[in-house]
Structure formats: C-alpha cells, structure tokens
Amino acid sequence: MRPAMPEVMQKYFEPKLESVSRAREFTTATLMAWGLDMDADDIRLCVSELATNALVHGTEPGIGFLVRLTVEDNDFVLLEVHDSRHDGHRPQVRHSKPSDASGRGLLIVEELADEWGVCDRQPSGKIVWLRFKAVAAVREAAC
C-alpha cells in the first residue's frame, strides 16, 4: 500500500534556460517522493518539452512558468505547465518535415501522455496539461 501523499506539488521557475532542467529535477524528485514507479523518463521528457515551449512561446518578458503535479484518485498523475502570455495562441501538434530543426515537441507529448489538452489560465496565459497512468512502486522491506 502506498503511503499517503500530498495531492498537489508545484513550483515556479524563473524565465531562464536552466529552469528547464530544474523543472525536470523537480518532477523527478516529486514522483520519487510519492513512490510512483512510472515511465519517469517519459514524464521528464514531456516536462522538458512543455517548459521549453513556455519559455520560448508562452511567457511574458521577465515572467517565468509554473509546474504543478497532482495525483488524481491514486490512478493518474496530472502534469501542468502554466505560462503567462495571453495572445489567444493555442499549441497544436505539428507534423514537421524531416529537415525541420524544431516543431516536434507536442507530437512527442501526444505519443507519451495518456491524455493532454490546453485551457485558459486566469488572469492571463494558458495551462498545458498531461495525464499519465500512475503505478505504485513495489518496495520490499529491508531485512
């Protein structure tokens, strides 16, 4: 049986390139603290993609982004990345050409997450959210 875990963990990240790796570290540490044995590599890759998108496309100058993780009914982990730009732009999956240097992030996210979407954030910005099936880690007691 998994120990009781907090329902929500979140952290704000500064508008700096190194915040992408810090968001990955935060996500990994949170999943480990919750005792979840999931496809952590997939979740780390997805948070990297979303954090990078928030920095490049979704934040107002001088404003960072927020990463929030929530356990839903012990069955799913919800990953959210909140940004601040309110320009009506909604991220969409693009099918890039092999020669394109970028544009595959949401295609990767779509493949790895069980479900994903975008919603408005108040007072401005948007939230890109992903859901992943949670599996409790099997931990053997030390003798």
Tab-separated table of C-alpha atoms in Angstrom:
chain	number	residue	atom	x	y	z
A	1	MET	CA	0.000	0.000	0.000
A	2	ARG	CA	1.324	3.395	-0.977
A	3	PRO	CA	1.796	5.908	1.836
A	4	ALA	CA	-0.448	8.969	1.907
A	5	MET	CA	0.877	11.601	-0.452
A	6	PRO	CA	0.152	15.247	-0.926
A	7	GLU	CA	-2.461	15.965	-3.525
A	8	VAL	CA	-0.533	18.771	-5.222
A	9	MET	CA	3.093	19.844	-5.554
A	10	GLN	CA	4.015	22.915	-7.551
A	11	LYS	CA	6.972	25.151	-8.195
A	12	TYR	CA	7.558	28.420	-10.007
A	13	PHE	CA	10.578	28.669	-12.319
A	14	GLU	CA	12.404	31.805	-13.394
A	15	PRO	CA	12.475	32.755	-17.102
A	16	LYS	CA	15.931	31.240	-17.631
A	17	LEU	CA	17.107	28.382	-19.828
A	18	GLU	CA	18.389	26.420	-16.823
A	19	SER	CA	14.813	26.355	-15.485
A	20	VAL	CA	14.029	23.553	-17.941
A	21	SER	CA	16.470	21.183	-16.210
A	22	ARG	CA	15.266	22.409	-12.803
A	23	ALA	CA	11.682	21.604	-13.801
A	24	ARG	CA	12.823	18.095	-14.772
A	25	GLU	CA	14.589	17.681	-11.427
A	26	PHE	CA	11.512	18.924	-9.526
A	27	THR	CA	9.275	16.487	-11.413
A	28	THR	CA	11.593	13.539	-10.812
A	29	ALA	CA	12.000	14.336	-7.107
A	30	THR	CA	8.240	14.688	-6.662
A	31	LEU	CA	7.476	11.362	-8.351
A	32	MET	CA	10.148	9.631	-6.285
A	33	ALA	CA	8.837	11.186	-3.053
A	34	TRP	CA	5.371	9.931	-3.931
A	35	GLY	CA	6.728	6.424	-4.546
A	36	LEU	CA	5.457	6.294	-8.092
A	37	ASP	CA	7.171	3.926	-10.469
A	38	MET	CA	6.006	5.252	-13.785
A	39	ASP	CA	7.617	5.921	-17.068
A	40	ALA	CA	9.579	8.701	-15.363
A	41	ASP	CA	11.733	9.175	-18.450
A	42	ASP	CA	8.604	9.903	-20.479
A	43	ILE	CA	7.350	12.404	-17.920
A	44	ARG	CA	10.765	14.093	-17.714
A	45	LEU	CA	10.864	14.409	-21.494
A	46	CYS	CA	7.351	15.877	-21.540
A	47	VAL	CA	8.067	18.421	-18.800
A	48	SER	CA	11.207	19.437	-20.725
A	49	GLU	CA	9.176	19.980	-23.894
A	50	LEU	CA	6.443	21.954	-22.130
A	51	ALA	CA	8.856	24.044	-20.059
A	52	THR	CA	10.854	24.899	-23.179
A	53	ASN	CA	7.656	25.844	-25.028
A	54	ALA	CA	6.573	28.023	-22.093
A	55	LEU	CA	9.897	29.864	-22.107
A	56	VAL	CA	10.086	30.303	-25.874
A	57	HIS	CA	6.427	30.901	-26.738
A	58	GLY	CA	4.317	31.342	-23.619
A	59	THR	CA	5.830	33.720	-21.115
A	60	GLU	CA	5.795	37.474	-20.986
A	61	PRO	CA	9.246	39.111	-20.643
A	62	GLY	CA	10.570	38.704	-17.105
A	63	ILE	CA	7.868	36.212	-16.081
A	64	GLY	CA	8.608	32.505	-15.648
A	65	PHE	CA	6.350	29.479	-15.610
A	66	LEU	CA	4.778	27.147	-13.063
A	67	VAL	CA	4.909	23.348	-12.981
A	68	ARG	CA	2.183	21.593	-10.988
A	69	LEU	CA	1.876	17.860	-10.321
A	70	THR	CA	-1.290	16.325	-8.931
A	71	VAL	CA	-2.207	12.751	-8.063
A	72	GLU	CA	-5.770	12.034	-9.167
A	73	ASP	CA	-7.519	9.247	-7.253
A	74	ASN	CA	-4.184	7.384	-6.972
A	75	ASP	CA	-4.684	6.370	-10.611
A	76	PHE	CA	-3.239	9.253	-12.632
A	77	VAL	CA	-0.609	11.923	-12.343
A	78	LEU	CA	-1.618	15.249	-13.817
A	79	LEU	CA	1.278	17.405	-15.041
A	80	GLU	CA	0.512	21.060	-15.749
A	81	VAL	CA	2.732	23.810	-17.096
A	82	HIS	CA	1.295	27.304	-16.602
A	83	ASP	CA	2.504	30.236	-18.683
A	84	SER	CA	1.632	33.931	-18.779
A	85	ARG	CA	1.159	35.091	-22.367
A	86	HIS	CA	-2.422	35.771	-23.360
A	87	ASP	CA	-2.329	36.078	-27.116
A	88	GLY	CA	-5.001	33.540	-27.974
A	89	HIS	CA	-2.398	31.139	-29.388
A	90	ARG	CA	-3.136	27.502	-28.612
A	91	PRO	CA	-0.344	24.989	-29.043
A	92	GLN	CA	-1.081	22.388	-31.691
A	93	VAL	CA	0.626	19.227	-32.813
A	94	ARG	CA	2.653	19.901	-35.951
A	95	HIS	CA	3.895	17.292	-38.351
A	96	SER	CA	7.316	18.683	-39.176
A	97	LYS	CA	9.384	17.778	-42.175
A	98	PRO	CA	12.486	15.669	-41.516
A	99	SER	CA	14.623	18.702	-42.347
A	100	ASP	CA	12.901	20.948	-39.754
A	101	ALA	CA	15.067	21.730	-36.715
A	102	SER	CA	12.115	22.054	-34.324
A	103	GLY	CA	8.369	21.595	-34.039
A	104	ARG	CA	8.127	18.009	-32.791
A	105	GLY	CA	7.589	18.676	-29.073
A	106	LEU	CA	3.828	18.299	-28.935
A	107	LEU	CA	3.961	15.272	-31.219
A	108	ILE	CA	6.234	13.645	-28.623
A	109	VAL	CA	3.900	14.742	-25.810
A	110	GLU	CA	0.888	13.320	-27.644
A	111	GLU	CA	2.632	9.958	-28.010
A	112	LEU	CA	3.834	9.694	-24.403
A	113	ALA	CA	0.915	11.049	-22.343
A	114	ASP	CA	-2.324	9.141	-21.852
A	115	GLU	CA	-4.231	12.370	-22.436
A	116	TRP	CA	-3.394	16.056	-22.904
A	117	GLY	CA	-5.009	19.400	-23.538
A	118	VAL	CA	-4.861	23.165	-23.132
A	119	CYS	CA	-7.049	25.502	-21.104
A	120	ASP	CA	-7.081	29.198	-20.282
A	121	ARG	CA	-5.394	30.455	-17.139
A	122	GLN	CA	-6.680	33.413	-15.143
A	123	PRO	CA	-5.866	36.268	-15.202
A	124	SER	CA	-3.820	35.517	-18.326
A	125	GLY	CA	-1.965	32.764	-20.076
A	126	LYS	CA	-2.731	29.113	-20.532
A	127	ILE	CA	-2.210	25.734	-18.928
A	128	VAL	CA	-0.938	22.800	-20.950
A	129	TRP	CA	-1.829	19.621	-19.068
A	130	LEU	CA	-0.934	15.953	-19.431
A	131	ARG	CA	-2.223	12.849	-17.671
A	132	PHE	CA	-0.183	9.709	-17.067
A	133	LYS	CA	-1.342	6.406	-15.593
A	134	ALA	CA	0.236	6.053	-12.138
A	135	VAL	CA	1.699	2.794	-10.900
A	136	ALA	CA	2.795	2.440	-7.299
A	137	ALA	CA	6.378	1.353	-6.826
A	138	VAL	CA	6.807	-2.100	-5.340
A	139	ARG	CA	9.147	-1.692	-2.413
A	140	GLU	CA	10.466	-4.623	-0.443
A	141	ALA	CA	11.098	-4.156	3.224
A	142	ALA	CA	14.771	-4.379	4.155
A	143	CYS	CA	15.608	-7.318	6.407
